[in-house]
Amino acid sequence: MHRVLIVDDEDVVRDVLSRMVKALGTEEVDTASDGTEGLEKIRNGSYDLVFTDLRMPGLSGFELMKEARSVSPAVPFVVVTAVSHLDAAINALRDGASDFITKPFKFEDIKKVIERVTREYNLMKSINGGNGRGGEAVKILNSEIFRKLQEINSLFSLTTEIDELKDNRMILKSLPSMIAKLMKANTVVLLTIEDDYVVPQVTFGSSTASSIPLKGSLFEKIKKPGNFHLLEIGEQDPWRKG
């Protein structure tokens, strides 16, 4: 990727996503804090990929995609959304977005998305270029479309499950298993902070999580809104102080 544009009204999302995209070898990464600014940059420049939030003040991600098509019809869009707004991600895919990522995202998520978009772009060039590999390219592209349809179906099933739950208690009880299904995680723990203690409330899978003092723990660092921490394999156990 030579040029990537990131459109999001959250400073921390723009910053983290920019760092990740640059780490993957992108030569130039531009950012915009809303859809209007993003559209202006698309009009004045050429991008290989655009990441956009869907819910922003002013011009939304949906409107940005629609307006951008008249300026740069071939530019692929990847939408960024919260797990609670998966219905919006489904609609964005139906409206022509190439892919989606959910917050909080991981480095591996971004890497896979960029690889997919690059692969699809090269396949389309292969089909349109008449290099004799069109049949093979169509087969691979069809498999990519099938994968996306499976993801849409999975997201639709998940949002349907949430809609059918009667109250917040039922949603909280079911949330870990839903997140595990979506993220393909073996273990998901829903935590709350009570009287300066981190307390596991609902667990999916096998977990050794138990109540621990908030002070001195990893969770003390990330309890404020907007803070996050990527825990790599081999790093400190979050249930130990230090």
C-alpha atoms as a PDB file:
ATOM      1  CA  MET A   1       0.000   0.000   0.000  1.00  0.00           C
ATOM      2  CA  HIS A   2       1.351   3.424  -0.981  1.00  0.00           C
ATOM      3  CA  ARG A   3      -1.298   5.744   0.518  1.00  0.00           C
ATOM      4  CA  VAL A   4      -3.937   5.055   3.156  1.00  0.00           C
ATOM      5  CA  LEU A   5      -6.522   7.438   4.625  1.00  0.00           C
ATOM      6  CA  ILE A   6      -7.968   6.983   8.134  1.00  0.00           C
ATOM      7  CA  VAL A   7     -11.224   8.812   8.950  1.00  0.00           C
ATOM      8  CA  ASP A   8     -12.394   8.726  12.583  1.00  0.00           C
ATOM      9  CA  ASP A   9     -13.568  11.309  15.112  1.00  0.00           C
ATOM     10  CA  GLU A  10     -11.647   9.628  17.966  1.00  0.00           C
ATOM     11  CA  ASP A  11      -8.032  10.818  18.327  1.00  0.00           C
ATOM     12  CA  VAL A  12      -6.869   7.566  19.921  1.00  0.00           C
ATOM     13  CA  VAL A  13      -8.317   5.442  17.087  1.00  0.00           C
ATOM     14  CA  ARG A  14      -6.633   7.572  14.416  1.00  0.00           C
ATOM     15  CA  ASP A  15      -3.323   7.474  16.267  1.00  0.00           C
ATOM     16  CA  VAL A  16      -3.275   3.722  16.952  1.00  0.00           C
ATOM     17  CA  LEU A  17      -4.526   2.755  13.505  1.00  0.00           C
ATOM     18  CA  SER A  18      -1.976   5.063  11.841  1.00  0.00           C
ATOM     19  CA  ARG A  19       0.863   3.453  13.782  1.00  0.00           C
ATOM     20  CA  MET A  20      -0.307  -0.045  12.881  1.00  0.00           C
ATOM     21  CA  VAL A  21      -0.740   0.744   9.177  1.00  0.00           C
ATOM     22  CA  LYS A  22       2.695   2.395   9.015  1.00  0.00           C
ATOM     23  CA  ALA A  23       4.249  -0.602  10.785  1.00  0.00           C
ATOM     24  CA  LEU A  24       2.879  -2.782   7.978  1.00  0.00           C
ATOM     25  CA  GLY A  25       4.908  -0.855   5.415  1.00  0.00           C
ATOM     26  CA  THR A  26       2.489   1.774   4.108  1.00  0.00           C
ATOM     27  CA  GLU A  27       4.498   4.662   2.700  1.00  0.00           C
ATOM     28  CA  GLU A  28       2.045   7.475   3.495  1.00  0.00           C
ATOM     29  CA  VAL A  29      -0.837   7.583   5.991  1.00  0.00           C
ATOM     30  CA  ASP A  30      -3.222  10.564   6.124  1.00  0.00           C
ATOM     31  CA  THR A  31      -5.924  11.126   8.744  1.00  0.00           C
ATOM     32  CA  ALA A  32      -9.198  13.049   8.947  1.00  0.00           C
ATOM     33  CA  SER A  33     -11.288  13.770  12.044  1.00  0.00           C
ATOM     34  CA  ASP A  34     -14.672  13.602  10.288  1.00  0.00           C
ATOM     35  CA  GLY A  35     -16.346  12.589   7.042  1.00  0.00           C
ATOM     36  CA  THR A  36     -16.281  16.072   5.539  1.00  0.00           C
ATOM     37  CA  GLU A  37     -12.512  16.381   5.964  1.00  0.00           C
ATOM     38  CA  GLY A  38     -12.089  12.826   4.701  1.00  0.00           C
ATOM     39  CA  LEU A  39     -14.069  13.546   1.524  1.00  0.00           C
ATOM     40  CA  GLU A  40     -11.996  16.657   0.874  1.00  0.00           C
ATOM     41  CA  LYS A  41      -8.788  14.614   1.107  1.00  0.00           C
ATOM     42  CA  ILE A  42     -10.165  11.964  -1.251  1.00  0.00           C
ATOM     43  CA  ARG A  43     -11.074  14.702  -3.757  1.00  0.00           C
ATOM     44  CA  ASN A  44      -7.568  16.151  -3.596  1.00  0.00           C
ATOM     45  CA  GLY A  45      -5.572  12.926  -3.549  1.00  0.00           C
ATOM     46  CA  SER A  46      -5.395   9.298  -4.603  1.00  0.00           C
ATOM     47  CA  TYR A  47      -5.633   6.535  -1.973  1.00  0.00           C
ATOM     48  CA  ASP A  48      -5.151   2.776  -2.124  1.00  0.00           C
ATOM     49  CA  LEU A  49      -7.381   2.200   0.914  1.00  0.00           C
ATOM     50  CA  VAL A  50      -9.668   4.177   3.237  1.00  0.00           C
ATOM     51  CA  PHE A  51     -10.490   3.185   6.819  1.00  0.00           C
ATOM     52  CA  THR A  52     -13.587   4.985   8.076  1.00  0.00           C
ATOM     53  CA  ASP A  53     -15.714   5.052  11.194  1.00  0.00           C
ATOM     54  CA  LEU A  54     -19.430   4.831  10.451  1.00  0.00           C
ATOM     55  CA  ARG A  55     -20.856   7.038  13.192  1.00  0.00           C
ATOM     56  CA  MET A  56     -19.307  10.519  13.083  1.00  0.00           C
ATOM     57  CA  PRO A  57     -20.596  14.075  13.512  1.00  0.00           C
ATOM     58  CA  GLY A  58     -21.595  15.684  10.227  1.00  0.00           C
ATOM     59  CA  LEU A  59     -20.891  13.430   7.262  1.00  0.00           C
ATOM     60  CA  SER A  60     -21.243   9.794   8.366  1.00  0.00           C
ATOM     61  CA  GLY A  61     -19.137   6.904   7.101  1.00  0.00           C
ATOM     62  CA  PHE A  62     -22.047   5.740   4.938  1.00  0.00           C
ATOM     63  CA  GLU A  63     -22.354   9.189   3.339  1.00  0.00           C
ATOM     64  CA  LEU A  64     -18.582   9.396   2.897  1.00  0.00           C
ATOM     65  CA  MET A  65     -18.527   6.095   0.978  1.00  0.00           C
ATOM     66  CA  LYS A  66     -21.404   7.226  -1.233  1.00  0.00           C
ATOM     67  CA  GLU A  67     -19.862  10.623  -2.027  1.00  0.00           C
ATOM     68  CA  ALA A  68     -16.390   9.159  -2.551  1.00  0.00           C
ATOM     69  CA  ARG A  69     -17.691   6.750  -5.225  1.00  0.00           C
ATOM     70  CA  SER A  70     -18.382   9.686  -7.545  1.00  0.00           C
ATOM     71  CA  VAL A  71     -14.812  10.932  -7.096  1.00  0.00           C
ATOM     72  CA  SER A  72     -12.811   7.714  -6.819  1.00  0.00           C
ATOM     73  CA  PRO A  73     -15.059   4.729  -7.620  1.00  0.00           C
ATOM     74  CA  ALA A  74     -12.332   2.090  -7.268  1.00  0.00           C
ATOM     75  CA  VAL A  75     -11.006   3.033  -3.832  1.00  0.00           C
ATOM     76  CA  PRO A  76     -11.721   0.244  -1.294  1.00  0.00           C
ATOM     77  CA  PHE A  77     -13.272   1.111   2.082  1.00  0.00           C
ATOM     78  CA  VAL A  78     -12.812  -0.741   5.367  1.00  0.00           C
ATOM     79  CA  VAL A  79     -15.285   0.311   8.051  1.00  0.00           C
ATOM     80  CA  VAL A  80     -14.367   0.606  11.728  1.00  0.00           C
ATOM     81  CA  THR A  81     -17.165  -0.080  14.191  1.00  0.00           C
ATOM     82  CA  ALA A  82     -17.897  -1.133  17.757  1.00  0.00           C
ATOM     83  CA  VAL A  83     -19.170  -4.648  18.471  1.00  0.00           C
ATOM     84  CA  SER A  84     -22.458  -3.075  19.612  1.00  0.00           C
ATOM     85  CA  HIS A  85     -22.937  -1.570  16.121  1.00  0.00           C
ATOM     86  CA  LEU A  86     -22.463  -4.743  14.078  1.00  0.00           C
ATOM     87  CA  ASP A  87     -25.741  -4.137  12.260  1.00  0.00           C
ATOM     88  CA  ALA A  88     -24.138  -1.008  10.800  1.00  0.00           C
ATOM     89  CA  ALA A  89     -21.124  -3.047   9.646  1.00  0.00           C
ATOM     90  CA  ILE A  90     -23.457  -5.483   7.880  1.00  0.00           C
ATOM     91  CA  ASN A  91     -25.181  -2.609   6.071  1.00  0.00           C
ATOM     92  CA  ALA A  92     -21.808  -1.124   5.101  1.00  0.00           C
ATOM     93  CA  LEU A  93     -20.706  -4.419   3.525  1.00  0.00           C
ATOM     94  CA  ARG A  94     -23.973  -4.517   1.599  1.00  0.00           C
ATOM     95  CA  ASP A  95     -23.332  -0.943   0.445  1.00  0.00           C
ATOM     96  CA  GLY A  96     -19.962  -1.895  -1.021  1.00  0.00           C
ATOM     97  CA  ALA A  97     -17.398  -1.720   1.791  1.00  0.00           C
ATOM     98  CA  SER A  98     -14.559  -4.186   1.197  1.00  0.00           C
ATOM     99  CA  ASP A  99     -14.259  -5.309   4.804  1.00  0.00           C
ATOM    100  CA  PHE A 100     -14.711  -4.262   8.430  1.00  0.00           C
ATOM    101  CA  ILE A 101     -12.846  -4.289  11.742  1.00  0.00           C
ATOM    102  CA  THR A 102     -14.318  -4.045  15.229  1.00  0.00           C
ATOM    103  CA  LYS A 103     -13.037  -1.924  18.103  1.00  0.00           C
ATOM    104  CA  PRO A 104     -10.838  -2.662  19.930  1.00  0.00           C
ATOM    105  CA  PHE A 105      -8.842  -4.015  17.000  1.00  0.00           C
ATOM    106  CA  LYS A 106      -5.576  -5.940  17.006  1.00  0.00           C
ATOM    107  CA  PHE A 107      -2.472  -5.562  14.851  1.00  0.00           C
ATOM    108  CA  GLU A 108      -3.207  -8.955  13.281  1.00  0.00           C
ATOM    109  CA  ASP A 109      -6.717  -7.754  12.305  1.00  0.00           C
ATOM    110  CA  ILE A 110      -5.277  -4.794  10.403  1.00  0.00           C
ATOM    111  CA  LYS A 111      -2.646  -6.954   8.734  1.00  0.00           C
ATOM    112  CA  LYS A 112      -5.245  -9.455   7.488  1.00  0.00           C
ATOM    113  CA  VAL A 113      -7.554  -6.720   6.207  1.00  0.00           C
ATOM    114  CA  ILE A 114      -4.785  -5.004   4.235  1.00  0.00           C
ATOM    115  CA  GLU A 115      -3.676  -8.355   2.798  1.00  0.00           C
ATOM    116  CA  ARG A 116      -7.264  -9.159   1.737  1.00  0.00           C
ATOM    117  CA  VAL A 117      -7.839  -5.792   0.091  1.00  0.00           C
ATOM    118  CA  THR A 118      -4.485  -5.969  -1.720  1.00  0.00           C
ATOM    119  CA  ARG A 119      -5.256  -9.502  -2.908  1.00  0.00           C
ATOM    120  CA  GLU A 120      -8.687  -8.477  -4.224  1.00  0.00           C
ATOM    121  CA  TYR A 121      -7.205  -5.460  -6.011  1.00  0.00           C
ATOM    122  CA  ASN A 122      -4.573  -7.630  -7.710  1.00  0.00           C
ATOM    123  CA  LEU A 123      -7.223 -10.183  -8.667  1.00  0.00           C
ATOM    124  CA  MET A 124      -9.370  -7.525 -10.303  1.00  0.00           C
ATOM    125  CA  LYS A 125      -6.323  -6.293 -12.234  1.00  0.00           C
ATOM    126  CA  SER A 126      -5.696  -9.881 -13.316  1.00  0.00           C
ATOM    127  CA  ILE A 127      -9.292 -10.259 -14.521  1.00  0.00           C
ATOM    128  CA  ASN A 128      -9.353  -6.925 -16.349  1.00  0.00           C
ATOM    129  CA  GLY A 129      -5.814  -7.174 -17.700  1.00  0.00           C
ATOM    130  CA  GLY A 130      -6.412 -10.241 -19.858  1.00  0.00           C
ATOM    131  CA  ASN A 131      -3.226 -12.014 -18.793  1.00  0.00           C
ATOM    132  CA  GLY A 132      -4.685 -15.488 -19.205  1.00  0.00           C
ATOM    133  CA  ARG A 133      -5.289 -16.034 -15.498  1.00  0.00           C
ATOM    134  CA  GLY A 134      -8.818 -14.649 -15.454  1.00  0.00           C
ATOM    135  CA  GLY A 135     -10.508 -17.986 -14.710  1.00  0.00           C
ATOM    136  CA  GLU A 136      -8.254 -18.682 -11.748  1.00  0.00           C
ATOM    137  CA  ALA A 137      -8.699 -15.127 -10.472  1.00  0.00           C
ATOM    138  CA  VAL A 138     -12.491 -15.396 -10.635  1.00  0.00           C
ATOM    139  CA  LYS A 139     -12.416 -18.601  -8.554  1.00  0.00           C
ATOM    140  CA  ILE A 140     -10.287 -16.959  -5.867  1.00  0.00           C
ATOM    141  CA  LEU A 141     -12.433 -13.824  -5.887  1.00  0.00           C
ATOM    142  CA  ASN A 142     -15.564 -15.945  -5.517  1.00  0.00           C
ATOM    143  CA  SER A 143     -14.045 -17.618  -2.453  1.00  0.00           C
ATOM    144  CA  GLU A 144     -13.403 -14.166  -0.963  1.00  0.00           C
ATOM    145  CA  ILE A 145     -17.017 -13.180  -1.602  1.00  0.00           C
ATOM    146  CA  PHE A 146     -18.201 -16.417   0.020  1.00  0.00           C
ATOM    147  CA  ARG A 147     -16.046 -15.668   3.079  1.00  0.00           C
ATOM    148  CA  LYS A 148     -17.615 -12.229   3.394  1.00  0.00           C
ATOM    149  CA  LEU A 149     -21.102 -13.675   3.080  1.00  0.00           C
ATOM    150  CA  GLN A 150     -20.273 -16.075   5.907  1.00  0.00           C
ATOM    151  CA  GLU A 151     -19.113 -13.139   8.040  1.00  0.00           C
ATOM    152  CA  ILE A 152     -22.291 -11.202   7.277  1.00  0.00           C
ATOM    153  CA  ASN A 153     -24.359 -14.247   8.227  1.00  0.00           C
ATOM    154  CA  SER A 154     -22.403 -14.636  11.477  1.00  0.00           C
ATOM    155  CA  LEU A 155     -22.907 -10.955  12.343  1.00  0.00           C
ATOM    156  CA  PHE A 156     -26.590 -11.111  11.465  1.00  0.00           C
ATOM    157  CA  SER A 157     -27.051 -14.152  13.725  1.00  0.00           C
ATOM    158  CA  LEU A 158     -25.268 -12.343  16.543  1.00  0.00           C
ATOM    159  CA  THR A 159     -27.375  -9.182  16.283  1.00  0.00           C
ATOM    160  CA  THR A 160     -30.521 -11.327  16.117  1.00  0.00           C
ATOM    161  CA  GLU A 161     -29.483 -13.076  19.349  1.00  0.00           C
ATOM    162  CA  ILE A 162     -28.996  -9.703  21.059  1.00  0.00           C
ATOM    163  CA  ASP A 163     -32.359  -8.403  19.812  1.00  0.00           C
ATOM    164  CA  GLU A 164     -34.116 -11.455  21.248  1.00  0.00           C
ATOM    165  CA  LEU A 165     -32.734 -10.942  24.754  1.00  0.00           C
ATOM    166  CA  LYS A 166     -35.303  -9.379  27.068  1.00  0.00           C
ATOM    167  CA  ASP A 167     -33.280  -7.200  29.424  1.00  0.00           C
ATOM    168  CA  ASN A 168     -29.786  -5.937  30.273  1.00  0.00           C
ATOM    169  CA  ARG A 169     -29.128  -8.802  32.677  1.00  0.00           C
ATOM    170  CA  MET A 170     -29.717 -11.373  29.952  1.00  0.00           C
ATOM    171  CA  ILE A 171     -27.514  -9.411  27.554  1.00  0.00           C
ATOM    172  CA  LEU A 172     -24.641  -9.242  30.060  1.00  0.00           C
ATOM    173  CA  LYS A 173     -24.949 -12.952  30.807  1.00  0.00           C
ATOM    174  CA  SER A 174     -24.833 -13.849  27.110  1.00  0.00           C
ATOM    175  CA  LEU A 175     -22.246 -11.268  26.017  1.00  0.00           C
ATOM    176  CA  PRO A 176     -19.033 -13.277  26.711  1.00  0.00           C
ATOM    177  CA  SER A 177     -20.189 -16.257  24.642  1.00  0.00           C
ATOM    178  CA  MET A 178     -21.258 -13.938  21.798  1.00  0.00           C
ATOM    179  CA  ILE A 179     -17.896 -12.146  21.822  1.00  0.00           C
ATOM    180  CA  ALA A 180     -16.070 -15.502  21.907  1.00  0.00           C
ATOM    181  CA  LYS A 181     -18.022 -16.610  18.838  1.00  0.00           C
ATOM    182  CA  LEU A 182     -17.303 -13.377  16.963  1.00  0.00           C
ATOM    183  CA  MET A 183     -13.622 -13.052  17.906  1.00  0.00           C
ATOM    184  CA  LYS A 184     -12.933 -16.830  17.831  1.00  0.00           C
ATOM    185  CA  ALA A 185     -11.636 -16.563  21.405  1.00  0.00           C
ATOM    186  CA  ASN A 186     -11.286 -19.505  23.791  1.00  0.00           C
ATOM    187  CA  THR A 187     -11.923 -17.421  26.899  1.00  0.00           C
ATOM    188  CA  VAL A 188     -13.874 -14.198  27.508  1.00  0.00           C
ATOM    189  CA  VAL A 189     -14.323 -12.613  30.932  1.00  0.00           C
ATOM    190  CA  LEU A 190     -16.722  -9.744  31.690  1.00  0.00           C
ATOM    191  CA  LEU A 191     -15.262  -7.596  34.492  1.00  0.00           C
ATOM    192  CA  THR A 192     -16.595  -4.828  36.715  1.00  0.00           C
ATOM    193  CA  ILE A 193     -14.853  -2.538  39.194  1.00  0.00           C
ATOM    194  CA  GLU A 194     -16.420  -2.587  42.649  1.00  0.00           C
ATOM    195  CA  ASP A 195     -14.968  -0.915  45.760  1.00  0.00           C
ATOM    196  CA  ASP A 196     -11.491  -0.732  44.180  1.00  0.00           C
ATOM    197  CA  TYR A 197     -11.554  -4.409  43.222  1.00  0.00           C
ATOM    198  CA  VAL A 198     -11.668  -5.970  39.755  1.00  0.00           C
ATOM    199  CA  VAL A 199     -14.473  -8.531  39.894  1.00  0.00           C
ATOM    200  CA  PRO A 200     -15.181 -11.172  37.192  1.00  0.00           C
ATOM    201  CA  GLN A 201     -18.946 -11.265  36.605  1.00  0.00           C
ATOM    202  CA  VAL A 202     -19.504 -13.637  33.686  1.00  0.00           C
ATOM    203  CA  THR A 203     -17.001 -16.042  32.139  1.00  0.00           C
ATOM    204  CA  PHE A 204     -16.977 -18.033  28.911  1.00  0.00           C
ATOM    205  CA  GLY A 205     -14.444 -20.858  28.628  1.00  0.00           C
ATOM    206  CA  SER A 206     -11.741 -21.815  31.096  1.00  0.00           C
ATOM    207  CA  SER A 207     -10.466 -18.929  33.216  1.00  0.00           C
ATOM    208  CA  THR A 208      -8.532 -18.534  36.469  1.00  0.00           C
ATOM    209  CA  ALA A 209      -9.845 -14.995  36.898  1.00  0.00           C
ATOM    210  CA  SER A 210     -10.744 -14.017  40.453  1.00  0.00           C
ATOM    211  CA  SER A 211     -11.314 -10.763  42.329  1.00  0.00           C
ATOM    212  CA  ILE A 212      -8.113  -8.749  42.725  1.00  0.00           C
ATOM    213  CA  PRO A 213      -7.306  -5.243  44.036  1.00  0.00           C
ATOM    214  CA  LEU A 214      -7.475  -2.641  41.285  1.00  0.00           C
ATOM    215  CA  LYS A 215      -4.455  -0.718  42.572  1.00  0.00           C
ATOM    216  CA  GLY A 216      -1.206  -1.933  41.064  1.00  0.00           C
ATOM    217  CA  SER A 217      -2.897  -4.158  38.489  1.00  0.00           C
ATOM    218  CA  LEU A 218      -2.917  -3.860  34.705  1.00  0.00           C
ATOM    219  CA  PHE A 219      -6.585  -2.866  34.870  1.00  0.00           C
ATOM    220  CA  GLU A 220      -5.710   0.295  36.829  1.00  0.00           C
ATOM    221  CA  LYS A 221      -3.859   1.534  33.725  1.00  0.00           C
ATOM    222  CA  ILE A 222      -6.792   1.019  31.387  1.00  0.00           C
ATOM    223  CA  LYS A 223      -9.831   1.894  33.512  1.00  0.00           C
ATOM    224  CA  LYS A 224     -10.167   5.421  32.102  1.00  0.00           C
ATOM    225  CA  PRO A 225     -12.266   5.784  28.916  1.00  0.00           C
ATOM    226  CA  GLY A 226     -10.089   5.795  25.816  1.00  0.00           C
ATOM    227  CA  ASN A 227      -7.195   3.937  27.432  1.00  0.00           C
ATOM    228  CA  PHE A 228      -6.200   0.504  26.174  1.00  0.00           C
ATOM    229  CA  HIS A 229      -3.355  -1.993  26.403  1.00  0.00           C
ATOM    230  CA  LEU A 230      -2.340  -4.692  23.928  1.00  0.00           C
ATOM    231  CA  LEU A 231      -1.162  -7.690  25.957  1.00  0.00           C
ATOM    232  CA  GLU A 232       1.281  -9.684  23.858  1.00  0.00           C
ATOM    233  CA  ILE A 233       2.037 -13.379  24.356  1.00  0.00           C
ATOM    234  CA  GLY A 234       4.686 -13.722  27.051  1.00  0.00           C
ATOM    235  CA  GLU A 235       3.799 -10.451  28.768  1.00  0.00           C
ATOM    236  CA  GLN A 236       2.789 -10.152  32.401  1.00  0.00           C
ATOM    237  CA  ASP A 237      -0.285 -12.057  33.521  1.00  0.00           C
ATOM    238  CA  PRO A 238      -3.015  -9.390  33.960  1.00  0.00           C
ATOM    239  CA  TRP A 239      -4.132 -11.108  37.180  1.00  0.00           C
ATOM    240  CA  ARG A 240      -0.785 -10.442  38.859  1.00  0.00           C
ATOM    241  CA  LYS A 241       0.170  -7.139  40.433  1.00  0.00           C
ATOM    242  CA  GLY A 242       3.168  -5.259  39.143  1.00  0.00           C
END
